[in-house]
Short mmCIF file of C-alpha atoms in Angstrom, two decimals:
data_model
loop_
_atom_site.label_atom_id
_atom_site.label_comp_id
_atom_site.label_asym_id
_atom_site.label_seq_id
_atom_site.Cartn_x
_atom_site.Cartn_y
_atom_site.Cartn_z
CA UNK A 505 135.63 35.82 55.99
CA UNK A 506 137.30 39.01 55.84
CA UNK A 507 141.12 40.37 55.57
CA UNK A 508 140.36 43.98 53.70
CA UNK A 509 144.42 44.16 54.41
CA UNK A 510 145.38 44.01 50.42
CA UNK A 511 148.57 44.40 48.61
CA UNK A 512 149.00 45.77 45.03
CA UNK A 513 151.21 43.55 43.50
CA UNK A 514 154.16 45.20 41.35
CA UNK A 515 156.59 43.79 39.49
CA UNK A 516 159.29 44.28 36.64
CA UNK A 517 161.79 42.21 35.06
CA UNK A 518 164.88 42.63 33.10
CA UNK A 519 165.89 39.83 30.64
CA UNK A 520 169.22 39.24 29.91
CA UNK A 521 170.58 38.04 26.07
CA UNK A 522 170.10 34.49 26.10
CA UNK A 523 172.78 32.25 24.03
CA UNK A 524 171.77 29.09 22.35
CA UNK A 525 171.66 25.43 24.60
CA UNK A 526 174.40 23.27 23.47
CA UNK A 527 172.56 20.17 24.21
CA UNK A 528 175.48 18.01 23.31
CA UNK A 529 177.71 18.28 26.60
CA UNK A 530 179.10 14.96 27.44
CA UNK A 531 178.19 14.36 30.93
CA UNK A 532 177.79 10.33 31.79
CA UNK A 533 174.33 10.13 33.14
CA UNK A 534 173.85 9.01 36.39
CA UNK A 535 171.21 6.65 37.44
CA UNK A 536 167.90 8.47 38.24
CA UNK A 537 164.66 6.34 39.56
CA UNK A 538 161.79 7.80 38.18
CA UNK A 539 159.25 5.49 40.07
CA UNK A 540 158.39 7.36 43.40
CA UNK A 541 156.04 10.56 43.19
CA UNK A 542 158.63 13.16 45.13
CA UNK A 543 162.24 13.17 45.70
CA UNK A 544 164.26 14.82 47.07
CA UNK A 545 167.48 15.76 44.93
CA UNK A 546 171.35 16.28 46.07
CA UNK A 547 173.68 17.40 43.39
CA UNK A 548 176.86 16.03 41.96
CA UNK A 549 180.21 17.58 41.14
CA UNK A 550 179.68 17.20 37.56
CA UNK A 551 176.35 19.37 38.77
CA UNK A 552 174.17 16.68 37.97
CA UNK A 553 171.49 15.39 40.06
CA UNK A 554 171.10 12.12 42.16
CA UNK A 555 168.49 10.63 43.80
CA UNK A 556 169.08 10.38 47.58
CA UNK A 557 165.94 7.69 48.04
CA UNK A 558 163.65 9.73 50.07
CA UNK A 559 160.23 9.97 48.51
CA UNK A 560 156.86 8.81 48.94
CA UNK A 561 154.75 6.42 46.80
CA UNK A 562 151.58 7.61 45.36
CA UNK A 563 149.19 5.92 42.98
CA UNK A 564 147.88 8.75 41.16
CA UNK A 565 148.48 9.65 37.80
CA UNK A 566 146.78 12.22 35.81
CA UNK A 567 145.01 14.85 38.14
CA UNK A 568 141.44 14.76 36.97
CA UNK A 569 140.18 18.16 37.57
CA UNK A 570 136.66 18.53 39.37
CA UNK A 571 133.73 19.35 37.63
CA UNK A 572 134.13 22.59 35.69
CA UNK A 573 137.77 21.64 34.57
CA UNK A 574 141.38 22.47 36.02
CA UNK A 575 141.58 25.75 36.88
CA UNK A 576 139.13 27.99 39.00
CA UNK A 577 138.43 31.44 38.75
CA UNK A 578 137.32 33.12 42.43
CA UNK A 579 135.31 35.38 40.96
CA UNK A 580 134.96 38.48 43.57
CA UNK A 581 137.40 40.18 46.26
CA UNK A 582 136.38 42.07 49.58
CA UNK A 583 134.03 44.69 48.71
CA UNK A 584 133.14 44.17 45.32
CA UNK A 585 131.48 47.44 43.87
CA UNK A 586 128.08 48.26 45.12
CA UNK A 587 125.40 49.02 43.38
CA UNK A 588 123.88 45.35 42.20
CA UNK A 589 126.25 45.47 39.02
CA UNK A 590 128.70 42.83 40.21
CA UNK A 591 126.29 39.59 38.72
CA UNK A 592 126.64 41.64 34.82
CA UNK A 593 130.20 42.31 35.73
CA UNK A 594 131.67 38.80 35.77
CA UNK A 595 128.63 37.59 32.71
CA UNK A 596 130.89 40.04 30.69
CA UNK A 597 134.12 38.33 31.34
CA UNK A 598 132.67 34.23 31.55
CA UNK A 599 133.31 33.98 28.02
CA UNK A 600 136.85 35.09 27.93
CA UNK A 601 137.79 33.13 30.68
CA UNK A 602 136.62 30.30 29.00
CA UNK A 603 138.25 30.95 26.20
CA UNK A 604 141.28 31.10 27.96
CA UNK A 605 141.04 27.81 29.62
CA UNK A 606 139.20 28.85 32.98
CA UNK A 607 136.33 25.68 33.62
CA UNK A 608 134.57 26.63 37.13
CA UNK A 609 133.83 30.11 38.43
CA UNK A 610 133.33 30.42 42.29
CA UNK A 611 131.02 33.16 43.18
CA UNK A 612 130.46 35.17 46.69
CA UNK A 613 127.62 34.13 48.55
CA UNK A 614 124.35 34.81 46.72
CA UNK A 615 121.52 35.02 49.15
CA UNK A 616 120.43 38.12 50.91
CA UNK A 617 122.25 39.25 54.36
CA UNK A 618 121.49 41.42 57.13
CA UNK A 619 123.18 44.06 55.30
CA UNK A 620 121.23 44.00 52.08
CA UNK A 621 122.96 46.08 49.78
CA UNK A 622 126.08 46.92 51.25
CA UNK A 623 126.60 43.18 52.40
CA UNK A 624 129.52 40.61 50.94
CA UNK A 625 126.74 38.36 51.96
CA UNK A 626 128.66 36.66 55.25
CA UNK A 627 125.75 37.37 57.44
CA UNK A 628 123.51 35.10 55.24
CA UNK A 629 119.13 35.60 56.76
CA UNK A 630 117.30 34.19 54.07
CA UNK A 631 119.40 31.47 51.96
CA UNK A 632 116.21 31.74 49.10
CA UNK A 633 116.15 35.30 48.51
CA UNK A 634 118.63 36.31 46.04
CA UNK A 635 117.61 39.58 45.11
CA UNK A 636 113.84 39.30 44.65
CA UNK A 637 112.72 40.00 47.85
CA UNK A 638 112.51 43.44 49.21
CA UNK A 639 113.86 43.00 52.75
CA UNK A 640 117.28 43.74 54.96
CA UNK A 641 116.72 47.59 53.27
CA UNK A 642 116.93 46.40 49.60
CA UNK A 643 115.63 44.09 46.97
CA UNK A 644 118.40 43.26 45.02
CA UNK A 645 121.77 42.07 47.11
CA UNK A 646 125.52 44.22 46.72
CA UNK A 647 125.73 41.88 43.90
CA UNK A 648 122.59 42.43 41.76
CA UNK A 649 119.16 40.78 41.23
CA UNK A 650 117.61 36.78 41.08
CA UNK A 651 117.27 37.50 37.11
CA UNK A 652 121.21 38.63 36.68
CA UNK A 653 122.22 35.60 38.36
CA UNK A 654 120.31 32.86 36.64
CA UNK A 655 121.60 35.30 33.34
CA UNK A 656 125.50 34.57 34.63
CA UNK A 657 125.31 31.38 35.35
CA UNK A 658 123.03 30.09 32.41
CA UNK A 659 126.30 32.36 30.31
CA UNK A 660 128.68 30.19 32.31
CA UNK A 661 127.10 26.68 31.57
CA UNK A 662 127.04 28.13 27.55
CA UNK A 663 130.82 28.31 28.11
CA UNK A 664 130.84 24.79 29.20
CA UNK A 665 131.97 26.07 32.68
CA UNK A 666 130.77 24.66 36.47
CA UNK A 667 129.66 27.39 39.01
CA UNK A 668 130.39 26.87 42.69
CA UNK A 669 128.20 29.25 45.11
CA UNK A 670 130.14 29.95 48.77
CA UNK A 671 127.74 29.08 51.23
CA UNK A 672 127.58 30.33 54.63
CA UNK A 673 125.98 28.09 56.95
CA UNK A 674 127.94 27.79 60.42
CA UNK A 675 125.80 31.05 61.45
CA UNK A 676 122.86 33.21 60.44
CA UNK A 677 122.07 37.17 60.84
CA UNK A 678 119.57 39.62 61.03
CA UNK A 679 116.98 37.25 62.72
CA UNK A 680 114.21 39.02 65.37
CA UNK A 681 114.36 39.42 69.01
CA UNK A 682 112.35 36.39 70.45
CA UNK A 683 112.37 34.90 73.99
CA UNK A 684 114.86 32.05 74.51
CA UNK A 685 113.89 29.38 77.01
CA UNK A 686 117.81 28.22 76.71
CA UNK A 687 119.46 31.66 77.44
CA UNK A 688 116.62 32.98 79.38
CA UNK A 689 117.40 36.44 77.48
CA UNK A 690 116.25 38.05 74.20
CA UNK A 691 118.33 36.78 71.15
CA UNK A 692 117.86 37.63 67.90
CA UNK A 693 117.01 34.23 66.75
CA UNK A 694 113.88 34.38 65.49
CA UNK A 695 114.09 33.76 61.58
CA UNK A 696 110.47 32.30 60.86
CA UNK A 697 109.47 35.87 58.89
CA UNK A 698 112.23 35.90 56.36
CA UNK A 699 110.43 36.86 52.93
CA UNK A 700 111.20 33.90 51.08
CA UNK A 701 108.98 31.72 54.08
CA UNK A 702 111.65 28.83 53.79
CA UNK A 703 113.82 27.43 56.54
CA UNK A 704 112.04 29.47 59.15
CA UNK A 705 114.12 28.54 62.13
CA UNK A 706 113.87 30.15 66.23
CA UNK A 707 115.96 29.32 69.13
CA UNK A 708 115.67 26.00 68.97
CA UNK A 709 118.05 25.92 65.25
CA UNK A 710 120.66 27.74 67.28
CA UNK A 711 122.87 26.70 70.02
CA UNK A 712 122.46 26.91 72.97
CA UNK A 713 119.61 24.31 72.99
CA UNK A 714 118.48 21.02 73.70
CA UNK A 715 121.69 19.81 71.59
CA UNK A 716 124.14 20.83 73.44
CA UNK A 717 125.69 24.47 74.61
CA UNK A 718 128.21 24.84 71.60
CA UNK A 719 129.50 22.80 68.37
CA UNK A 720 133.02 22.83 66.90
CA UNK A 721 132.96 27.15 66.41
CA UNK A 722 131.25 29.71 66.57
CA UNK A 723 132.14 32.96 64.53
CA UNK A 724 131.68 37.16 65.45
CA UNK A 725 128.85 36.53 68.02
CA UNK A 726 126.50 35.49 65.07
CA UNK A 727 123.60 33.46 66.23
CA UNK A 728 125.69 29.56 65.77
CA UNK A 729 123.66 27.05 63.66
CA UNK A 730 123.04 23.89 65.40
CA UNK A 731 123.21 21.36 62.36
CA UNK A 732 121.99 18.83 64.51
CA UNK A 733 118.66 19.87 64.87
CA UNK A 734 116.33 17.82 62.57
CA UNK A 735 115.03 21.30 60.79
CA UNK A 736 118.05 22.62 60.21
CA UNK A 737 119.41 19.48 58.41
CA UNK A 738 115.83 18.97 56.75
CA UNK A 739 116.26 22.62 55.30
CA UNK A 740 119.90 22.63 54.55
CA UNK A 741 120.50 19.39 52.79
CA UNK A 742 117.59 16.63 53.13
CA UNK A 743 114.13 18.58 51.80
CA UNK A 744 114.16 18.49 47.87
CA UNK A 745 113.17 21.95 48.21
CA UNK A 746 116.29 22.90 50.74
CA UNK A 747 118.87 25.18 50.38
CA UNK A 748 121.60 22.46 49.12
CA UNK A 749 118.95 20.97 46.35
CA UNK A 750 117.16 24.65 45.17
CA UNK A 751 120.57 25.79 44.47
CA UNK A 752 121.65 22.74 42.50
CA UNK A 753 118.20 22.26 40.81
CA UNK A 754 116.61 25.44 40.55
CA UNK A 755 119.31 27.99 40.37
CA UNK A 756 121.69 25.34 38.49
CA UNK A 757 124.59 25.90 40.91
CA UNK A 758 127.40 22.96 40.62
CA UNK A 759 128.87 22.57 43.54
CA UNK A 760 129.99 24.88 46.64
CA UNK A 761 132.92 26.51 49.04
CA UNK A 762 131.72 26.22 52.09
CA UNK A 763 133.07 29.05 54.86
CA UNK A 764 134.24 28.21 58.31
CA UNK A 765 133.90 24.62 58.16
CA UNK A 766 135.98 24.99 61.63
CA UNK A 767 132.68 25.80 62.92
CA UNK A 768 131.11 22.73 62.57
CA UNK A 769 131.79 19.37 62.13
CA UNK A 770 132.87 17.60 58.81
CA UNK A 771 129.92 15.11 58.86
CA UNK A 772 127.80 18.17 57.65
CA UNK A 773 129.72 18.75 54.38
CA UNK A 774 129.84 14.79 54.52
CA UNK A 775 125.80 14.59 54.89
CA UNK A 776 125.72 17.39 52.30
CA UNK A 777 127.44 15.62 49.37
CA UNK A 778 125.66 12.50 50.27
CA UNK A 779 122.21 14.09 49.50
CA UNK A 780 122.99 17.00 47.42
CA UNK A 781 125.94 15.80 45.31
CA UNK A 782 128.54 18.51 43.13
CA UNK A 783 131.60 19.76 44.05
CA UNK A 784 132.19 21.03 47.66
CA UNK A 785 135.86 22.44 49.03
CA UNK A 786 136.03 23.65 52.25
CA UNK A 787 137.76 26.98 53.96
CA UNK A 788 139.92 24.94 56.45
CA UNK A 789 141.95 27.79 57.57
CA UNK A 790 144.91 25.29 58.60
CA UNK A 791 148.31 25.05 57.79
CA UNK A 792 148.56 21.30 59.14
CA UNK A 793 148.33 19.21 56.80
CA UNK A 794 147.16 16.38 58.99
CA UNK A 795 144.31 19.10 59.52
CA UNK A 796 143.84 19.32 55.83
CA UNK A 797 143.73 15.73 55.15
CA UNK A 798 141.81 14.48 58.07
CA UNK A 799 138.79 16.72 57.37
CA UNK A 800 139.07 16.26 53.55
CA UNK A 801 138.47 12.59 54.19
CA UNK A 802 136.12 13.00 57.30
CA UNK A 803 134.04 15.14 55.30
CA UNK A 804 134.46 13.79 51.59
CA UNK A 805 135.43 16.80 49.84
CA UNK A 806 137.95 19.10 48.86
CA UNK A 807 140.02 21.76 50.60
CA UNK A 808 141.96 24.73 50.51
CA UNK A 809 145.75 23.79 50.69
CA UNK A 810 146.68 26.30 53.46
CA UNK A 811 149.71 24.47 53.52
CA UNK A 812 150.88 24.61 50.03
CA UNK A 813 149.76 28.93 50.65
CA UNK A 814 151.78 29.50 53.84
CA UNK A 815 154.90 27.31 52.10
CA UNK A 816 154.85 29.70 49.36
CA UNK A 817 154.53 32.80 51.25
CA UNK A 818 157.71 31.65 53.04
CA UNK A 819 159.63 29.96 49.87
CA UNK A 820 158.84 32.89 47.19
CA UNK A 821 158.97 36.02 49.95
CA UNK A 822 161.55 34.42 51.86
CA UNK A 823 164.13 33.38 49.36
CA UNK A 824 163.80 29.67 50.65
CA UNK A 825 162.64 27.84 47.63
CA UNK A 826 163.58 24.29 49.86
CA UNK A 827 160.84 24.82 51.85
CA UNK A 828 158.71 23.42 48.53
CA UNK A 829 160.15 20.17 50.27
CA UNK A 830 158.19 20.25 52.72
CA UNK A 831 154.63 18.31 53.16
CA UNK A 832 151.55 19.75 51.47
CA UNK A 833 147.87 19.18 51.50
CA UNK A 834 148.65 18.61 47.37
CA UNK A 835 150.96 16.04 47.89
CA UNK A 836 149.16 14.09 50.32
CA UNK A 837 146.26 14.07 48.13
CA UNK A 838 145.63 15.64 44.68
CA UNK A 839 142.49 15.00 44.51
CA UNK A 840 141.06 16.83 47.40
CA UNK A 841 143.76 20.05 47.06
CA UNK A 842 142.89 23.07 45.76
CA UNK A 843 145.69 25.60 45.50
CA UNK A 844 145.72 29.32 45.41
CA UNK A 845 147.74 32.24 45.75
CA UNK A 846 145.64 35.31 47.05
CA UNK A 847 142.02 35.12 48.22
CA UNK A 848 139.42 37.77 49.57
CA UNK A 849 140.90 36.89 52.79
CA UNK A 850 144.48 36.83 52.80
CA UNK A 851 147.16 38.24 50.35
CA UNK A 852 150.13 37.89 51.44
CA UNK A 853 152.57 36.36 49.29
CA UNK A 854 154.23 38.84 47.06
CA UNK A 855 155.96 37.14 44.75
CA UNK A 856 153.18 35.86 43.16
CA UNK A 857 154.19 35.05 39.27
CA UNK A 858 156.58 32.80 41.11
CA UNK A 859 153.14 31.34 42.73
CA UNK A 860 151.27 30.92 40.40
CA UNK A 861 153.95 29.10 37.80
CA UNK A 862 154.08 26.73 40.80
CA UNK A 863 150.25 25.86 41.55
CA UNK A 864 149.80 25.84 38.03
CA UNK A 865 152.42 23.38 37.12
CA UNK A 866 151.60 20.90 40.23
CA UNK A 867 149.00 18.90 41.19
CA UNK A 868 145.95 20.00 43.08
CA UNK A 869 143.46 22.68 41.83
CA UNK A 870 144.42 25.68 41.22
CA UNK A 871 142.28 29.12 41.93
CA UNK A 872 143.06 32.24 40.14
CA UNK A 873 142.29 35.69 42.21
CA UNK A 874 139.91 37.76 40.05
CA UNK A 875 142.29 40.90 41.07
CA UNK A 876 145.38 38.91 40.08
CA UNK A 877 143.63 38.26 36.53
CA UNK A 878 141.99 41.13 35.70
CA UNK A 879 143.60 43.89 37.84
CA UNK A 880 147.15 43.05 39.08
CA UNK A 881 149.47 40.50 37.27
CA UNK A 882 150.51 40.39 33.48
CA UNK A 883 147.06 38.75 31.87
CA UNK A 884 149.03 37.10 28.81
CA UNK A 885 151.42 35.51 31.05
CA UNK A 886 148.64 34.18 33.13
CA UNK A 887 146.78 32.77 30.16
CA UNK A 888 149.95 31.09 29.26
CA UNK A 889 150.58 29.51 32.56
CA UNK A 890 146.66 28.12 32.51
CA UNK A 891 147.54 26.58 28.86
CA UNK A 892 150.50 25.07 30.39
CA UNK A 893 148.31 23.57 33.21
CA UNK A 894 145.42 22.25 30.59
CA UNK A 895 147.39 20.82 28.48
CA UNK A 896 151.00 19.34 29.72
CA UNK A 897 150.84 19.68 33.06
CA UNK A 898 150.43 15.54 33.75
CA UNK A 899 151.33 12.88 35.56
CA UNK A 900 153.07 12.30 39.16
CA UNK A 901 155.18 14.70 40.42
CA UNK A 902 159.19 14.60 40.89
CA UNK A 903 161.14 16.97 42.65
CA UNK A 904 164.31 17.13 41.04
CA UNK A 905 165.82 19.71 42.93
CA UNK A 906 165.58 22.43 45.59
CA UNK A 907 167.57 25.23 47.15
CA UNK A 908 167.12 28.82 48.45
CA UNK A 909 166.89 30.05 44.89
CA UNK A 910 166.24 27.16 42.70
CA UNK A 911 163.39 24.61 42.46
CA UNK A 912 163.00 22.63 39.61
CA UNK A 913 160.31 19.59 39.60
CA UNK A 914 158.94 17.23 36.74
CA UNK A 915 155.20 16.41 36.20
CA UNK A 916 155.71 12.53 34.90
CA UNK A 917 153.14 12.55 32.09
CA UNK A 918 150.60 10.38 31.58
CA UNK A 919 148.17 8.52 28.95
CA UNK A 920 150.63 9.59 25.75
CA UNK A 921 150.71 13.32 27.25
CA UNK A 922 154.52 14.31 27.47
CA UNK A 923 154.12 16.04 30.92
CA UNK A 924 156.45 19.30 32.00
CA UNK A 925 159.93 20.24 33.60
CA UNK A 926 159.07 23.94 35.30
CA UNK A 927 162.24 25.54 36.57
CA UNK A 928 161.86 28.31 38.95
CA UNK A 929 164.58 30.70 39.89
CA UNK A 930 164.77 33.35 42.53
CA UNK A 931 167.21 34.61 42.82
CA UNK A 932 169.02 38.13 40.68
CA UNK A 933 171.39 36.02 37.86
CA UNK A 934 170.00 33.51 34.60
CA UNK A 935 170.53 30.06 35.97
CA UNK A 936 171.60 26.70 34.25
CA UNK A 937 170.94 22.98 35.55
CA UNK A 938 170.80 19.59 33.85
CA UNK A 939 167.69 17.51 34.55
CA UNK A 940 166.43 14.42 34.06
CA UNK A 941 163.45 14.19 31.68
CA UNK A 942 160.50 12.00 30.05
CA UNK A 943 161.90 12.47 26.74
CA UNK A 944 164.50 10.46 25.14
CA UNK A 945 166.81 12.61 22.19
CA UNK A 946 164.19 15.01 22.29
CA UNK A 947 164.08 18.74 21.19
CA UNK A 948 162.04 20.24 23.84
CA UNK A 949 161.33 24.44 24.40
CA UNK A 950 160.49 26.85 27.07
CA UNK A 951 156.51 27.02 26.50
CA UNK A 952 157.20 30.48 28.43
CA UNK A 953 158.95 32.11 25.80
CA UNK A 954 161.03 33.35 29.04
CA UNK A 955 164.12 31.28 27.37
CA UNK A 956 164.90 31.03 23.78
CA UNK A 957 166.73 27.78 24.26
CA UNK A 958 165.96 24.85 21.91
CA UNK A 959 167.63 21.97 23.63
CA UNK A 960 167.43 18.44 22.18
CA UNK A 961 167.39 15.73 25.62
CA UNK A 962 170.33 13.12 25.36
CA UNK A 963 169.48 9.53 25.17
CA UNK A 964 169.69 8.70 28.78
CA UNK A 965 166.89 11.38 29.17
CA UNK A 966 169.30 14.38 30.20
CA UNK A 967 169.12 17.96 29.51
CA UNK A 968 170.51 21.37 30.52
CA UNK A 969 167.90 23.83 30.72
CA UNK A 970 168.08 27.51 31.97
CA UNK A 971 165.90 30.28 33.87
CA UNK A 972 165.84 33.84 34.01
CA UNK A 973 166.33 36.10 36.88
CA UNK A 974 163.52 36.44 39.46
CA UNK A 975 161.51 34.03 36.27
CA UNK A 976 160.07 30.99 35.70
CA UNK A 977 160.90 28.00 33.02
CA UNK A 978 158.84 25.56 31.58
CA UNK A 979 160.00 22.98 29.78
CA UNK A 980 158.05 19.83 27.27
CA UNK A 981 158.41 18.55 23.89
CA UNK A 982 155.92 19.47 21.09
CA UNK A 983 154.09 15.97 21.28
#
């Protein structure tokens, strides 16, 4: 849904002359346990770290991206230009986001809405007409025509890439004025002309019916899908000429985000992967993780770590980097989190280099804002940070330590990968801290280039690494 409240992120950032790591200080190591996925780190008076106990076991090692590979690219903002160019627009940039290291685009809702051309498509009437049928005022949709979207996303499968349609389907718009036995009123319910001739639907697909007055939500005053009506479920997900199995089969779609699954329950997106299959993540607006992880199971899919968002807004913004402490959708499950810093919704962390060397760097999977890429942050730096996250970032993760300006955590590496130490500072001086590594005597470098430090680890595993003002660190061996 819709935020159009958007910030235009600025930043700068003065480097100070950076001296050469002596990585031969003679510190005697203390003992660090390395077996537990988090901890949480107290410091020494040597200023060396120590394990107070507290963590939490976890069984996974390597996060296995979804299909499309380990970093998504959300591939619109709110209004998008007009004009049916948007479909070209983003076939002209698949390729270097590939190259880069981008595997899955996620596109805005394709299908025709009841504003035709001007529409961000969130008022979905006829789920098979992408821009071949002349209805709702236009034929093509904001975004362009049928013919530019099979182009984009036959480009984007050339690129070896996975694209992931958002899918409205908690309500429906633009429908005709028909008689409703269950208000007793006129409703505009009545979808059984939509030009396509698929999923016709009346009063009896919405609530309230013979199911039941209401479901889990209902959104704007939109006519409220009732997915337990046998024709809604045999057009959504069930007929092999539905919505869920013409997108996969016919318009080669892999997978889906599905809006305001608050609005109805999780056995939909459950029933939906069961017959349709390909990725799904879920807009869960919820920053409980209990939330998170109950309908991520309930439902069998991914979702967006609200969590992990509303922990950075307050961490990075707020000059509380302990906060990264605290639970997160991510940490509770890997597998099922995808991270992100902005979306067309919400932008409200400001900070957001700080962000995005976090998400990129942990576990989960991590979305990239198209503005962010292409518009607002420092591209190279970006590109660097998705390397980073391709190719060392591995493994369980450790926190090693975390204050109002420091945080400093250790992806554990996995299957002969060396894994990461990313060291993030917040506050206005360079900083210095020895860690704990993977590596034993070691040299290891900044993969940022933000510190020209060389370091070689000791042979208990310890090293003193450093950060920049306001900056980021990333630290692994060349292996």
């Amino acid at each position: 849904m819709k935020n159009p409240n958007f910030k235009l992120y600025l930043a700068s950032l003065v480097m100070a002359g950076l001296s050469s790591c002596n990585s031969n200080d003679n510190l005697e190591a203390d003992t660090f346990a390395s077996t537990s996925k988090f901890k949480i780190i107290n410091v020494t008076t040597d200023g060396r770290p120590f394990s107070t106990g507290k963590s939490s076991s976890s069984t996974t090692a390597k996060y296995v991206a979804n299909p499309g590979g380990g970093v998504m690219m959300q591939a619109f903002y709110w209004d998008v230009p007009a004009g049916g160019t948007w479909w070209d627009t983003v076939k002209s940039k698949v390729t270097a986001w590939g190259n880069a290291g981008i595997g899955s685009v996620w596109l805005p809702p394709a299908s025709k809405a009841q504003s035709g051309a001007l529409s961000m498509g969130y008022d979905p009437t006829d789920y098979f007409d992408f821009g071949n049928y002349n209805q709702n005022g236009s034929t093509e949709t904001r975004f362009g025509s049928k013919t530019e979207l099979v182009n984009l996303i036959t480009q984007a499968h050339a690129e070896n890439m996975q694209v992931y349609a958002d899918i409205v389907i908690n309500h429906n718009s633009g429908g005709q004025l028909e008689s409703n036995p269950f208000t007793g009123t006129q409703t505009y319910t009545n979808f059984t002309g939509v030009a396509s001739g698929k999923f016709p639907r009346t009063s009896a697909d919405f609530y309230k019916n013979s199911y039941g007055t209401n479901d889990e939500g209902s959104f704007g005053g939109f006519p409220d899908l009732c997915h337990a009506a046998p024709n809604v479920q045999n057009w959504l997900w069930l007929r092999t000429d539905g919505v869920g199995k013409y997108y996969k089969n016919t318009m080669k779609f892999d997978g889906w985000r599905f809006d305001y699954v608050k609005g109805f329950g999780a056995w939909v997106v459950n029933s939906w992967n069961a017959n349709v299959g390909g990725f799904t993540v879920g807009e869960n607006w919820d920053s409980n993780v209990d939330n998170l992880n109950n309908w991520a199971n309930s439902a069998n899919s991914s979702v967006f770590d609200f969590a992990c968002y509303y922990k950075m807004n307050d961490a990075f913004d707020g000059n509380n980097l302990a906060l990264l402490n605290d639970d997160m959708m991510w940490k509770r499950n890997p597998y099922k989190a995808v991270t992100f810093v902005t979306n067309h919704d919400t932008d409200e962390i400001w900070n957001k280099k700080l962000a995005y060397a976090y998400i990129l760097t942990h576990e989960g999977y991590p979305t990239i804002f198209y503005r962010d890429y292409e518009e607002w942050l420092d591209k190279a730096k970006l590109n660097n940070l998705i390397w980073i996250h391709n190719n060392k970032a591995t493994g369980t993760t450790s926190i090693l330590y975390a204050d109002n300006d420091e945080y400093v955590a250790r992806r554990n590496g996995y299957n002969g990968n060396p894994g990461l130490v990313v060291y993030i500072n917040n506050s206005s001086t360079t900083l210095e801290r020895w860690v704990p590594t993977n590596w034993v005597s070691t040299q290891i470098k900044d993969f940022t280039g933000n510190s020209t430090w060389i370091p070689t680890t000791q042979a208990d595993k310890w090293v003193k690494i450093q950060c920049p003002p306001n900056s980021y660190t990333i630290w692994s061996s060349n292996l």
